[in-house]
Amino acid sequence: QKEVEQNSGPLSVPEGAIASLNCTYSDRGSQSFFWYRQYSGKSPELIMSIYSNGDKEDGRFTAQLNKASQYVSLLIRDSQPSDSATYLCAVNERTGGFKTIFGAGTRLFVKA
Amino acid sequence: NAGVMQNPRHLVRRRGQEARLRCSPMKGHSHVYWYRQLPEEGLKFMVYLQKENIIDESGMPKERFSAEFPKEGPSILRIQQVVRGDSAAYFCASSSSRGQETQYFGPGTRLLVL
């Protein structure tokens, strides 16, 4: 059973701090990795995609991928109250597969 | 609006009725995915379709559930003889191709079975 594991939280950080969200996956052959943000009652919204080992930065967001450790993370710098949401880690099966497996999500609260 | 469209946004059915959920992919996208999300839980893959073909339905219950993506018109997720346990948010996503391509999500249909 291929799995994507996340700490359900809630993770609480003060405004302006760095929020660190972590995710591990079981399928060593996975090729594509995504972070989505989901506000309560809304649909998931893509934040970052990452395909290669290392860091990828986009504004206040940095995704980190370590395929050897089967680990992907999301850092949010200068956290804002508007960042309070559930963050979903998603992993595509290896080439030739079709499914995207989602983690259960980590709830983030940014305190003003 | 060139985004993924789903309708209805909210659907109420009594036990035993049929629920029909529709999804129009983003313009230029030919790959559609359906997910189910129970309250306070993550997204569960149900089915992946291309035009006129079901590619992977391994996440869909064997009974009462079916999906199609005809040559013309939206993708349809059909749930026959609904039960209370079917109450959930059903999200559709689309992509331009499989593999590494990003999926873009529609607003979802909230199904409530009374």
mmCIF file with all atom_site columns, C-alpha atoms in Angstrom:
data_model
loop_
_atom_site.group_PDB
_atom_site.id
_atom_site.type_symbol
_atom_site.label_atom_id
_atom_site.label_alt_id
_atom_site.label_comp_id
_atom_site.label_asym_id
_atom_site.label_entity_id
_atom_site.label_seq_id
_atom_site.pdbx_PDB_ins_code
_atom_site.Cartn_x
_atom_site.Cartn_y
_atom_site.Cartn_z
_atom_site.occupancy
_atom_site.B_iso_or_equiv
_atom_site.pdbx_formal_charge
_atom_site.auth_seq_id
_atom_site.auth_comp_id
_atom_site.auth_asym_id
_atom_site.auth_atom_id
_atom_site.pdbx_PDB_model_num
ATOM 1   C CA . GLN A 1 1   ? 0.000   0.000  0.000   1.00 0.00 ? 1   GLN A CA 1
ATOM 2   C CA . LYS A 1 2   ? 1.612   3.232  -1.144  1.00 0.00 ? 2   LYS A CA 1
ATOM 3   C CA . GLU A 1 3   ? 1.377   5.909  1.493   1.00 0.00 ? 3   GLU A CA 1
ATOM 4   C CA . VAL A 1 4   ? 2.026   9.562  2.068   1.00 0.00 ? 4   VAL A CA 1
ATOM 5   C CA . GLU A 1 5   ? 2.390   10.502 5.704   1.00 0.00 ? 5   GLU A CA 1
ATOM 6   C CA . GLN A 1 6   ? 2.012   13.916 7.289   1.00 0.00 ? 6   GLN A CA 1
ATOM 7   C CA . ASN A 1 7   ? 1.767   15.112 10.855  1.00 0.00 ? 7   ASN A CA 1
ATOM 8   C CA . SER A 1 8   ? -1.870  16.123 11.240  1.00 0.00 ? 8   SER A CA 1
ATOM 9   C CA . GLY A 1 9   ? -1.007  18.977 13.579  1.00 0.00 ? 9   GLY A CA 1
ATOM 10  C CA . PRO A 1 10  ? -2.246  21.466 14.357  1.00 0.00 ? 10  PRO A CA 1
ATOM 11  C CA . LEU A 1 11  ? 1.009   23.332 13.917  1.00 0.00 ? 11  LEU A CA 1
ATOM 12  C CA . SER A 1 12  ? 0.855   26.732 15.540  1.00 0.00 ? 12  SER A CA 1
ATOM 13  C CA . VAL A 1 13  ? 3.408   29.459 14.780  1.00 0.00 ? 13  VAL A CA 1
ATOM 14  C CA . PRO A 1 14  ? 3.474   33.192 15.548  1.00 0.00 ? 14  PRO A CA 1
ATOM 15  C CA . GLU A 1 15  ? 3.098   35.719 12.772  1.00 0.00 ? 15  GLU A CA 1
ATOM 16  C CA . GLY A 1 16  ? 6.429   36.367 11.064  1.00 0.00 ? 16  GLY A CA 1
ATOM 17  C CA . ALA A 1 17  ? 7.941   33.015 12.024  1.00 0.00 ? 17  ALA A CA 1
ATOM 18  C CA . ILE A 1 18  ? 8.967   30.160 9.741   1.00 0.00 ? 18  ILE A CA 1
ATOM 19  C CA . ALA A 1 19  ? 6.478   27.304 9.433   1.00 0.00 ? 19  ALA A CA 1
ATOM 20  C CA . SER A 1 20  ? 7.971   23.915 8.572   1.00 0.00 ? 20  SER A CA 1
ATOM 21  C CA . LEU A 1 21  ? 5.719   21.206 7.160   1.00 0.00 ? 21  LEU A CA 1
ATOM 22  C CA . ASN A 1 22  ? 6.976   17.680 6.577   1.00 0.00 ? 22  ASN A CA 1
ATOM 23  C CA . CYS A 1 23  ? 5.938   14.701 4.504   1.00 0.00 ? 23  CYS A CA 1
ATOM 24  C CA . THR A 1 24  ? 7.277   11.197 3.929   1.00 0.00 ? 24  THR A CA 1
ATOM 25  C CA . TYR A 1 25  ? 6.287   8.779  1.190   1.00 0.00 ? 25  TYR A CA 1
ATOM 26  C CA . SER A 1 26  ? 6.650   5.062  0.737   1.00 0.00 ? 26  SER A CA 1
ATOM 27  C CA . ASP A 1 27  ? 7.006   4.603  -3.033  1.00 0.00 ? 27  ASP A CA 1
ATOM 28  C CA . ARG A 1 28  ? 10.727  4.963  -3.725  1.00 0.00 ? 28  ARG A CA 1
ATOM 29  C CA . GLY A 1 29  ? 10.068  5.312  -7.447  1.00 0.00 ? 29  GLY A CA 1
ATOM 30  C CA . SER A 1 30  ? 7.881   8.404  -7.102  1.00 0.00 ? 30  SER A CA 1
ATOM 31  C CA . GLN A 1 31  ? 8.836   11.166 -9.487  1.00 0.00 ? 31  GLN A CA 1
ATOM 32  C CA . SER A 1 32  ? 6.641   14.184 -8.831  1.00 0.00 ? 32  SER A CA 1
ATOM 33  C CA . PHE A 1 33  ? 5.798   15.955 -5.595  1.00 0.00 ? 33  PHE A CA 1
ATOM 34  C CA . PHE A 1 34  ? 3.312   18.689 -4.849  1.00 0.00 ? 34  PHE A CA 1
ATOM 35  C CA . TRP A 1 35  ? 2.160   20.881 -2.003  1.00 0.00 ? 35  TRP A CA 1
ATOM 36  C CA . TYR A 1 36  ? -1.437  22.079 -1.987  1.00 0.00 ? 36  TYR A CA 1
ATOM 37  C CA . ARG A 1 37  ? -3.128  24.495 0.379   1.00 0.00 ? 37  ARG A CA 1
ATOM 38  C CA . GLN A 1 38  ? -6.757  23.939 1.331   1.00 0.00 ? 38  GLN A CA 1
ATOM 39  C CA . TYR A 1 39  ? -8.831  26.449 3.240   1.00 0.00 ? 39  TYR A CA 1
ATOM 40  C CA . SER A 1 40  ? -11.784 25.100 5.176   1.00 0.00 ? 40  SER A CA 1
ATOM 41  C CA . GLY A 1 41  ? -14.676 24.337 2.842   1.00 0.00 ? 41  GLY A CA 1
ATOM 42  C CA . LYS A 1 42  ? -12.636 25.108 -0.265  1.00 0.00 ? 42  LYS A CA 1
ATOM 43  C CA . SER A 1 43  ? -10.827 23.082 -2.898  1.00 0.00 ? 43  SER A CA 1
ATOM 44  C CA . PRO A 1 44  ? -7.075  22.374 -2.878  1.00 0.00 ? 44  PRO A CA 1
ATOM 45  C CA . GLU A 1 45  ? -4.902  25.050 -4.449  1.00 0.00 ? 45  GLU A CA 1
ATOM 46  C CA . LEU A 1 46  ? -1.433  24.256 -5.795  1.00 0.00 ? 46  LEU A CA 1
ATOM 47  C CA . ILE A 1 47  ? 1.428   26.022 -4.037  1.00 0.00 ? 47  ILE A CA 1
ATOM 48  C CA . MET A 1 48  ? 4.553   24.240 -5.247  1.00 0.00 ? 48  MET A CA 1
ATOM 49  C CA . SER A 1 49  ? 5.686   21.351 -7.381  1.00 0.00 ? 49  SER A CA 1
ATOM 50  C CA . ILE A 1 50  ? 9.137   19.776 -7.159  1.00 0.00 ? 50  ILE A CA 1
ATOM 51  C CA . TYR A 1 51  ? 10.721  17.010 -9.186  1.00 0.00 ? 51  TYR A CA 1
ATOM 52  C CA . SER A 1 52  ? 14.466  17.057 -8.362  1.00 0.00 ? 52  SER A CA 1
ATOM 53  C CA . ASN A 1 53  ? 16.426  16.678 -5.158  1.00 0.00 ? 53  ASN A CA 1
ATOM 54  C CA . GLY A 1 54  ? 17.213  19.944 -3.413  1.00 0.00 ? 54  GLY A CA 1
ATOM 55  C CA . ASP A 1 55  ? 15.383  23.176 -2.765  1.00 0.00 ? 55  ASP A CA 1
ATOM 56  C CA . LYS A 1 56  ? 12.925  25.115 -4.890  1.00 0.00 ? 56  LYS A CA 1
ATOM 57  C CA . GLU A 1 57  ? 11.934  28.606 -3.850  1.00 0.00 ? 57  GLU A CA 1
ATOM 58  C CA . ASP A 1 58  ? 8.891   30.640 -4.848  1.00 0.00 ? 58  ASP A CA 1
ATOM 59  C CA . GLY A 1 59  ? 8.339   33.830 -2.899  1.00 0.00 ? 59  GLY A CA 1
ATOM 60  C CA . ARG A 1 60  ? 7.874   32.985 0.774   1.00 0.00 ? 60  ARG A CA 1
ATOM 61  C CA . PHE A 1 61  ? 7.629   29.264 0.027   1.00 0.00 ? 61  PHE A CA 1
ATOM 62  C CA . THR A 1 62  ? 10.492  26.773 -0.265  1.00 0.00 ? 62  THR A CA 1
ATOM 63  C CA . ALA A 1 63  ? 9.976   23.114 -1.108  1.00 0.00 ? 63  ALA A CA 1
ATOM 64  C CA . GLN A 1 64  ? 12.714  20.651 -0.226  1.00 0.00 ? 64  GLN A CA 1
ATOM 65  C CA . LEU A 1 65  ? 13.026  17.153 -1.666  1.00 0.00 ? 65  LEU A CA 1
ATOM 66  C CA . ASN A 1 66  ? 15.265  14.306 -0.563  1.00 0.00 ? 66  ASN A CA 1
ATOM 67  C CA . LYS A 1 67  ? 14.506  11.196 -2.595  1.00 0.00 ? 67  LYS A CA 1
ATOM 68  C CA . ALA A 1 68  ? 17.056  9.061  -0.749  1.00 0.00 ? 68  ALA A CA 1
ATOM 69  C CA . SER A 1 69  ? 15.222  9.713  2.513   1.00 0.00 ? 69  SER A CA 1
ATOM 70  C CA . GLN A 1 70  ? 11.803  9.746  0.797   1.00 0.00 ? 70  GLN A CA 1
ATOM 71  C CA . TYR A 1 71  ? 11.119  13.072 2.400   1.00 0.00 ? 71  TYR A CA 1
ATOM 72  C CA . VAL A 1 72  ? 9.629   16.324 1.130   1.00 0.00 ? 72  VAL A CA 1
ATOM 73  C CA . SER A 1 73  ? 9.041   19.486 3.119   1.00 0.00 ? 73  SER A CA 1
ATOM 74  C CA . LEU A 1 74  ? 7.551   22.938 2.751   1.00 0.00 ? 74  LEU A CA 1
ATOM 75  C CA . LEU A 1 75  ? 8.913   26.009 4.511   1.00 0.00 ? 75  LEU A CA 1
ATOM 76  C CA . ILE A 1 76  ? 6.809   29.146 4.790   1.00 0.00 ? 76  ILE A CA 1
ATOM 77  C CA . ARG A 1 77  ? 8.838   32.225 5.694   1.00 0.00 ? 77  ARG A CA 1
ATOM 78  C CA . ASP A 1 78  ? 7.335   35.310 7.338   1.00 0.00 ? 78  ASP A CA 1
ATOM 79  C CA . SER A 1 79  ? 4.144   33.394 8.102   1.00 0.00 ? 79  SER A CA 1
ATOM 80  C CA . GLN A 1 80  ? 0.925   35.404 7.901   1.00 0.00 ? 80  GLN A CA 1
ATOM 81  C CA . PRO A 1 81  ? -2.490  34.727 9.470   1.00 0.00 ? 81  PRO A CA 1
ATOM 82  C CA . SER A 1 82  ? -3.770  34.238 5.917   1.00 0.00 ? 82  SER A CA 1
ATOM 83  C CA . ASP A 1 83  ? -1.465  31.211 5.649   1.00 0.00 ? 83  ASP A CA 1
ATOM 84  C CA . SER A 1 84  ? -3.649  29.414 8.211   1.00 0.00 ? 84  SER A CA 1
ATOM 85  C CA . ALA A 1 85  ? -4.997  26.420 6.310   1.00 0.00 ? 85  ALA A CA 1
ATOM 86  C CA . THR A 1 86  ? -4.478  22.698 5.795   1.00 0.00 ? 86  THR A CA 1
ATOM 87  C CA . TYR A 1 87  ? -1.442  21.832 3.696   1.00 0.00 ? 87  TYR A CA 1
ATOM 88  C CA . LEU A 1 88  ? -1.632  18.668 1.626   1.00 0.00 ? 88  LEU A CA 1
ATOM 89  C CA . CYS A 1 89  ? 1.414   16.802 0.405   1.00 0.00 ? 89  CYS A CA 1
ATOM 90  C CA . ALA A 1 90  ? 0.825   14.881 -2.842  1.00 0.00 ? 90  ALA A CA 1
ATOM 91  C CA . VAL A 1 91  ? 2.998   12.350 -4.620  1.00 0.00 ? 91  VAL A CA 1
ATOM 92  C CA . ASN A 1 92  ? 2.608   10.988 -8.139  1.00 0.00 ? 92  ASN A CA 1
ATOM 93  C CA . GLU A 1 93  ? 3.326   7.345  -8.703  1.00 0.00 ? 93  GLU A CA 1
ATOM 94  C CA . ARG A 1 94  ? 6.397   6.444  -10.648 1.00 0.00 ? 94  ARG A CA 1
ATOM 95  C CA . THR A 1 95  ? 6.349   6.896  -14.407 1.00 0.00 ? 95  THR A CA 1
ATOM 96  C CA . GLY A 1 96  ? 3.670   4.701  -15.883 1.00 0.00 ? 96  GLY A CA 1
ATOM 97  C CA . GLY A 1 97  ? 1.360   5.045  -12.918 1.00 0.00 ? 97  GLY A CA 1
ATOM 98  C CA . PHE A 1 98  ? -1.610  7.317  -12.837 1.00 0.00 ? 98  PHE A CA 1
ATOM 99  C CA . LYS A 1 99  ? -2.521  8.021  -9.273  1.00 0.00 ? 99  LYS A CA 1
ATOM 100 C CA . THR A 1 100 ? -1.698  10.979 -7.145  1.00 0.00 ? 100 THR A CA 1
ATOM 101 C CA . ILE A 1 101 ? -1.591  9.954  -3.515  1.00 0.00 ? 101 ILE A CA 1
ATOM 102 C CA . PHE A 1 102 ? -2.439  12.662 -1.012  1.00 0.00 ? 102 PHE A CA 1
ATOM 103 C CA . GLY A 1 103 ? -1.435  12.866 2.609   1.00 0.00 ? 103 GLY A CA 1
ATOM 104 C CA . ALA A 1 104 ? -4.118  13.606 5.171   1.00 0.00 ? 104 ALA A CA 1
ATOM 105 C CA . GLY A 1 105 ? -2.792  17.145 5.553   1.00 0.00 ? 105 GLY A CA 1
ATOM 106 C CA . THR A 1 106 ? -1.242  19.294 8.269   1.00 0.00 ? 106 THR A CA 1
ATOM 107 C CA . ARG A 1 107 ? -3.335  22.048 9.816   1.00 0.00 ? 107 ARG A CA 1
ATOM 108 C CA . LEU A 1 108 ? -1.376  25.264 10.240  1.00 0.00 ? 108 LEU A CA 1
ATOM 109 C CA . PHE A 1 109 ? -2.411  28.121 12.505  1.00 0.00 ? 109 PHE A CA 1
ATOM 110 C CA . VAL A 1 110 ? -0.536  31.412 12.293  1.00 0.00 ? 110 VAL A CA 1
ATOM 111 C CA . LYS A 1 111 ? -1.222  33.547 15.346  1.00 0.00 ? 111 LYS A CA 1
ATOM 112 C CA . ALA A 1 112 ? -1.387  37.309 14.898  1.00 0.00 ? 112 ALA A CA 1
ATOM 113 C CA . ASN B 2 1   ? -13.530 31.430 -16.390 1.00 0.00 ? 1   ASN B CA 1
ATOM 114 C CA . ALA B 2 2   ? -11.092 28.898 -17.806 1.00 0.00 ? 2   ALA B CA 1
ATOM 115 C CA . GLY B 2 3   ? -10.806 26.909 -14.587 1.00 0.00 ? 3   GLY B CA 1
ATOM 116 C CA . VAL B 2 4   ? -12.208 23.485 -13.715 1.00 0.00 ? 4   VAL B CA 1
ATOM 117 C CA . MET B 2 5   ? -15.963 23.670 -13.261 1.00 0.00 ? 5   MET B CA 1
ATOM 118 C CA . GLN B 2 6   ? -18.103 21.367 -11.197 1.00 0.00 ? 6   GLN B CA 1
ATOM 119 C CA . ASN B 2 7   ? -21.829 21.292 -10.687 1.00 0.00 ? 7   ASN B CA 1
ATOM 120 C CA . PRO B 2 8   ? -23.847 21.204 -8.681  1.00 0.00 ? 8   PRO B CA 1
ATOM 121 C CA . ARG B 2 9   ? -21.875 22.747 -5.838  1.00 0.00 ? 9   ARG B CA 1
ATOM 122 C CA . HIS B 2 10  ? -24.221 21.232 -3.292  1.00 0.00 ? 10  HIS B CA 1
ATOM 123 C CA . LEU B 2 11  ? -26.420 18.192 -3.732  1.00 0.00 ? 11  LEU B CA 1
ATOM 124 C CA . VAL B 2 12  ? -28.882 16.692 -1.280  1.00 0.00 ? 12  VAL B CA 1
ATOM 125 C CA . ARG B 2 13  ? -30.234 13.199 -1.863  1.00 0.00 ? 13  ARG B CA 1
ATOM 126 C CA . ARG B 2 14  ? -32.282 10.751 0.133   1.00 0.00 ? 14  ARG B CA 1
ATOM 127 C CA . ARG B 2 15  ? -31.039 7.228  0.668   1.00 0.00 ? 15  ARG B CA 1
ATOM 128 C CA . GLY B 2 16  ? -31.629 5.095  -2.406  1.00 0.00 ? 16  GLY B CA 1
ATOM 129 C CA . GLN B 2 17  ? -31.648 7.967  -4.890  1.00 0.00 ? 17  GLN B CA 1
ATOM 130 C CA . GLU B 2 18  ? -29.051 8.583  -7.578  1.00 0.00 ? 18  GLU B CA 1
ATOM 131 C CA . ALA B 2 19  ? -26.451 11.335 -7.448  1.00 0.00 ? 19  ALA B CA 1
ATOM 132 C CA . ARG B 2 20  ? -24.922 12.665 -10.639 1.00 0.00 ? 20  ARG B CA 1
ATOM 133 C CA . LEU B 2 21  ? -21.897 14.944 -10.387 1.00 0.00 ? 21  LEU B CA 1
ATOM 134 C CA . ARG B 2 22  ? -20.494 16.817 -13.376 1.00 0.00 ? 22  ARG B CA 1
ATOM 135 C CA . CYS B 2 23  ? -17.027 18.125 -14.120 1.00 0.00 ? 23  CYS B CA 1
ATOM 136 C CA . SER B 2 24  ? -15.791 20.230 -17.012 1.00 0.00 ? 24  SER B CA 1
ATOM 137 C CA . PRO B 2 25  ? -11.982 20.255 -17.187 1.00 0.00 ? 25  PRO B CA 1
ATOM 138 C CA . MET B 2 26  ? -9.857  23.295 -17.708 1.00 0.00 ? 26  MET B CA 1
ATOM 139 C CA . LYS B 2 27  ? -9.644  24.387 -21.344 1.00 0.00 ? 27  LYS B CA 1
ATOM 140 C CA . GLY B 2 28  ? -7.037  22.362 -23.174 1.00 0.00 ? 28  GLY B CA 1
ATOM 141 C CA . HIS B 2 29  ? -7.007  19.585 -20.562 1.00 0.00 ? 29  HIS B CA 1
ATOM 142 C CA . SER B 2 30  ? -7.977  16.075 -21.564 1.00 0.00 ? 30  SER B CA 1
ATOM 143 C CA . HIS B 2 31  ? -7.271  14.225 -18.311 1.00 0.00 ? 31  HIS B CA 1
ATOM 144 C CA . VAL B 2 32  ? -9.791  14.159 -15.482 1.00 0.00 ? 32  VAL B CA 1
ATOM 145 C CA . TYR B 2 33  ? -9.429  12.793 -11.958 1.00 0.00 ? 33  TYR B CA 1
ATOM 146 C CA . TRP B 2 34  ? -12.108 12.341 -9.311  1.00 0.00 ? 34  TRP B CA 1
ATOM 147 C CA . TYR B 2 35  ? -11.371 12.411 -5.571  1.00 0.00 ? 35  TYR B CA 1
ATOM 148 C CA . ARG B 2 36  ? -13.511 12.011 -2.477  1.00 0.00 ? 36  ARG B CA 1
ATOM 149 C CA . GLN B 2 37  ? -12.851 13.852 0.762   1.00 0.00 ? 37  GLN B CA 1
ATOM 150 C CA . LEU B 2 38  ? -14.573 12.936 4.003   1.00 0.00 ? 38  LEU B CA 1
ATOM 151 C CA . PRO B 2 39  ? -14.733 15.584 6.769   1.00 0.00 ? 39  PRO B CA 1
ATOM 152 C CA . GLU B 2 40  ? -11.352 16.130 8.428   1.00 0.00 ? 40  GLU B CA 1
ATOM 153 C CA . GLU B 2 41  ? -9.709  13.612 6.095   1.00 0.00 ? 41  GLU B CA 1
ATOM 154 C CA . GLY B 2 42  ? -7.434  13.772 3.078   1.00 0.00 ? 42  GLY B CA 1
ATOM 155 C CA . LEU B 2 43  ? -8.301  13.336 -0.570  1.00 0.00 ? 43  LEU B CA 1
ATOM 156 C CA . LYS B 2 44  ? -8.849  9.778  -1.751  1.00 0.00 ? 44  LYS B CA 1
ATOM 157 C CA . PHE B 2 45  ? -8.270  8.975  -5.414  1.00 0.00 ? 45  PHE B CA 1
ATOM 158 C CA . MET B 2 46  ? -11.266 7.408  -7.114  1.00 0.00 ? 46  MET B CA 1
ATOM 159 C CA . VAL B 2 47  ? -10.807 7.336  -10.875 1.00 0.00 ? 47  VAL B CA 1
ATOM 160 C CA . TYR B 2 48  ? -8.729  8.739  -13.719 1.00 0.00 ? 48  TYR B CA 1
ATOM 161 C CA . LEU B 2 49  ? -10.244 9.245  -17.169 1.00 0.00 ? 49  LEU B CA 1
ATOM 162 C CA . GLN B 2 50  ? -9.340  10.512 -20.572 1.00 0.00 ? 50  GLN B CA 1
ATOM 163 C CA . LYS B 2 51  ? -11.849 11.247 -23.286 1.00 0.00 ? 51  LYS B CA 1
ATOM 164 C CA . GLU B 2 52  ? -13.982 8.115  -23.795 1.00 0.00 ? 52  GLU B CA 1
ATOM 165 C CA . ASN B 2 53  ? -11.615 5.979  -21.690 1.00 0.00 ? 53  ASN B CA 1
ATOM 166 C CA . ILE B 2 54  ? -11.343 4.952  -18.063 1.00 0.00 ? 54  ILE B CA 1
ATOM 167 C CA . ILE B 2 55  ? -7.621  4.652  -17.393 1.00 0.00 ? 55  ILE B CA 1
ATOM 168 C CA . ASP B 2 56  ? -7.553  3.778  -13.694 1.00 0.00 ? 56  ASP B CA 1
ATOM 169 C CA . GLU B 2 57  ? -10.600 3.146  -11.537 1.00 0.00 ? 57  GLU B CA 1
ATOM 170 C CA . SER B 2 58  ? -8.818  1.315  -8.745  1.00 0.00 ? 58  SER B CA 1
ATOM 171 C CA . GLY B 2 59  ? -9.977  3.804  -6.115  1.00 0.00 ? 59  GLY B CA 1
ATOM 172 C CA . MET B 2 60  ? -13.635 3.564  -6.945  1.00 0.00 ? 60  MET B CA 1
ATOM 173 C CA . PRO B 2 61  ? -16.000 1.229  -5.059  1.00 0.00 ? 61  PRO B CA 1
ATOM 174 C CA . LYS B 2 62  ? -16.958 -1.737 -7.224  1.00 0.00 ? 62  LYS B CA 1
ATOM 175 C CA . GLU B 2 63  ? -20.665 -1.265 -6.709  1.00 0.00 ? 63  GLU B CA 1
ATOM 176 C CA . ARG B 2 64  ? -22.969 1.726  -7.191  1.00 0.00 ? 64  ARG B CA 1
ATOM 177 C CA . PHE B 2 65  ? -20.226 4.037  -8.493  1.00 0.00 ? 65  PHE B CA 1
ATOM 178 C CA . SER B 2 66  ? -19.449 4.707  -12.133 1.00 0.00 ? 66  SER B CA 1
ATOM 179 C CA . ALA B 2 67  ? -17.683 7.406  -14.111 1.00 0.00 ? 67  ALA B CA 1
ATOM 180 C CA . GLU B 2 68  ? -17.501 8.491  -17.708 1.00 0.00 ? 68  GLU B CA 1
ATOM 181 C CA . PHE B 2 69  ? -15.878 11.180 -19.806 1.00 0.00 ? 69  PHE B CA 1
ATOM 182 C CA . PRO B 2 70  ? -17.635 11.247 -23.172 1.00 0.00 ? 70  PRO B CA 1
ATOM 183 C CA . LYS B 2 71  ? -16.263 12.684 -26.361 1.00 0.00 ? 71  LYS B CA 1
ATOM 184 C CA . GLU B 2 72  ? -18.546 15.660 -25.947 1.00 0.00 ? 72  GLU B CA 1
ATOM 185 C CA . GLY B 2 73  ? -19.595 17.165 -22.658 1.00 0.00 ? 73  GLY B CA 1
ATOM 186 C CA . PRO B 2 74  ? -18.432 16.967 -19.082 1.00 0.00 ? 74  PRO B CA 1
ATOM 187 C CA . SER B 2 75  ? -17.155 14.047 -17.078 1.00 0.00 ? 75  SER B CA 1
ATOM 188 C CA . ILE B 2 76  ? -19.872 12.454 -14.949 1.00 0.00 ? 76  ILE B CA 1
ATOM 189 C CA . LEU B 2 77  ? -19.493 10.666 -11.628 1.00 0.00 ? 77  LEU B CA 1
ATOM 190 C CA . ARG B 2 78  ? -22.624 8.684  -10.878 1.00 0.00 ? 78  ARG B CA 1
ATOM 191 C CA . ILE B 2 79  ? -23.547 7.191  -7.539  1.00 0.00 ? 79  ILE B CA 1
ATOM 192 C CA . GLN B 2 80  ? -26.544 4.897  -7.578  1.00 0.00 ? 80  GLN B CA 1
ATOM 193 C CA . GLN B 2 81  ? -28.671 4.040  -4.530  1.00 0.00 ? 81  GLN B CA 1
ATOM 194 C CA . VAL B 2 82  ? -26.810 6.477  -2.310  1.00 0.00 ? 82  VAL B CA 1
ATOM 195 C CA . VAL B 2 83  ? -26.238 5.707  1.352   1.00 0.00 ? 83  VAL B CA 1
ATOM 196 C CA . ARG B 2 84  ? -25.375 8.062  4.210   1.00 0.00 ? 84  ARG B CA 1
ATOM 197 C CA . GLY B 2 85  ? -21.731 7.015  4.033   1.00 0.00 ? 85  GLY B CA 1
ATOM 198 C CA . ASP B 2 86  ? -21.532 8.572  0.563   1.00 0.00 ? 86  ASP B CA 1
ATOM 199 C CA . SER B 2 87  ? -21.875 12.031 2.111   1.00 0.00 ? 87  SER B CA 1
ATOM 200 C CA . ALA B 2 88  ? -18.618 13.788 1.307   1.00 0.00 ? 88  ALA B CA 1
ATOM 201 C CA . ALA B 2 89  ? -17.008 16.428 -0.859  1.00 0.00 ? 89  ALA B CA 1
ATOM 202 C CA . TYR B 2 90  ? -16.235 15.160 -4.347  1.00 0.00 ? 90  TYR B CA 1
ATOM 203 C CA . PHE B 2 91  ? -13.490 17.007 -6.168  1.00 0.00 ? 91  PHE B CA 1
ATOM 204 C CA . CYS B 2 92  ? -12.608 16.845 -9.808  1.00 0.00 ? 92  CYS B CA 1
ATOM 205 C CA . ALA B 2 93  ? -9.169  17.785 -11.090 1.00 0.00 ? 93  ALA B CA 1
ATOM 206 C CA . SER B 2 94  ? -7.792  18.073 -14.588 1.00 0.00 ? 94  SER B CA 1
ATOM 207 C CA . SER B 2 95  ? -4.372  18.083 -16.193 1.00 0.00 ? 95  SER B CA 1
ATOM 208 C CA . SER B 2 96  ? -3.030  18.444 -19.696 1.00 0.00 ? 96  SER B CA 1
ATOM 209 C CA . SER B 2 97  ? -1.235  15.083 -19.505 1.00 0.00 ? 97  SER B CA 1
ATOM 210 C CA . ARG B 2 98  ? -0.456  12.409 -16.964 1.00 0.00 ? 98  ARG B CA 1
ATOM 211 C CA . GLY B 2 99  ? 2.788   11.812 -15.178 1.00 0.00 ? 99  GLY B CA 1
ATOM 212 C CA . GLN B 2 100 ? 4.433   14.943 -13.913 1.00 0.00 ? 100 GLN B CA 1
ATOM 213 C CA . GLU B 2 101 ? 1.723   17.337 -14.907 1.00 0.00 ? 101 GLU B CA 1
ATOM 214 C CA . THR B 2 102 ? 0.061   19.350 -12.189 1.00 0.00 ? 102 THR B CA 1
ATOM 215 C CA . GLN B 2 103 ? -3.594  18.746 -11.450 1.00 0.00 ? 103 GLN B CA 1
ATOM 216 C CA . TYR B 2 104 ? -5.901  21.726 -11.046 1.00 0.00 ? 104 TYR B CA 1
ATOM 217 C CA . PHE B 2 105 ? -8.942  21.299 -8.859  1.00 0.00 ? 105 PHE B CA 1
ATOM 218 C CA . GLY B 2 106 ? -12.529 22.349 -9.285  1.00 0.00 ? 106 GLY B CA 1
ATOM 219 C CA . PRO B 2 107 ? -14.587 23.837 -6.423  1.00 0.00 ? 107 PRO B CA 1
ATOM 220 C CA . GLY B 2 108 ? -16.066 20.457 -5.506  1.00 0.00 ? 108 GLY B CA 1
ATOM 221 C CA . THR B 2 109 ? -19.555 19.088 -5.030  1.00 0.00 ? 109 THR B CA 1
ATOM 222 C CA . ARG B 2 110 ? -20.751 18.641 -1.458  1.00 0.00 ? 110 ARG B CA 1
ATOM 223 C CA . LEU B 2 111 ? -23.063 15.646 -1.357  1.00 0.00 ? 111 LEU B CA 1
ATOM 224 C CA . LEU B 2 112 ? -25.349 15.179 1.609   1.00 0.00 ? 112 LEU B CA 1
ATOM 225 C CA . VAL B 2 113 ? -27.363 11.996 1.893   1.00 0.00 ? 113 VAL B CA 1
ATOM 226 C CA . LEU B 2 114 ? -30.304 12.208 4.258   1.00 0.00 ? 114 LEU B CA 1
#
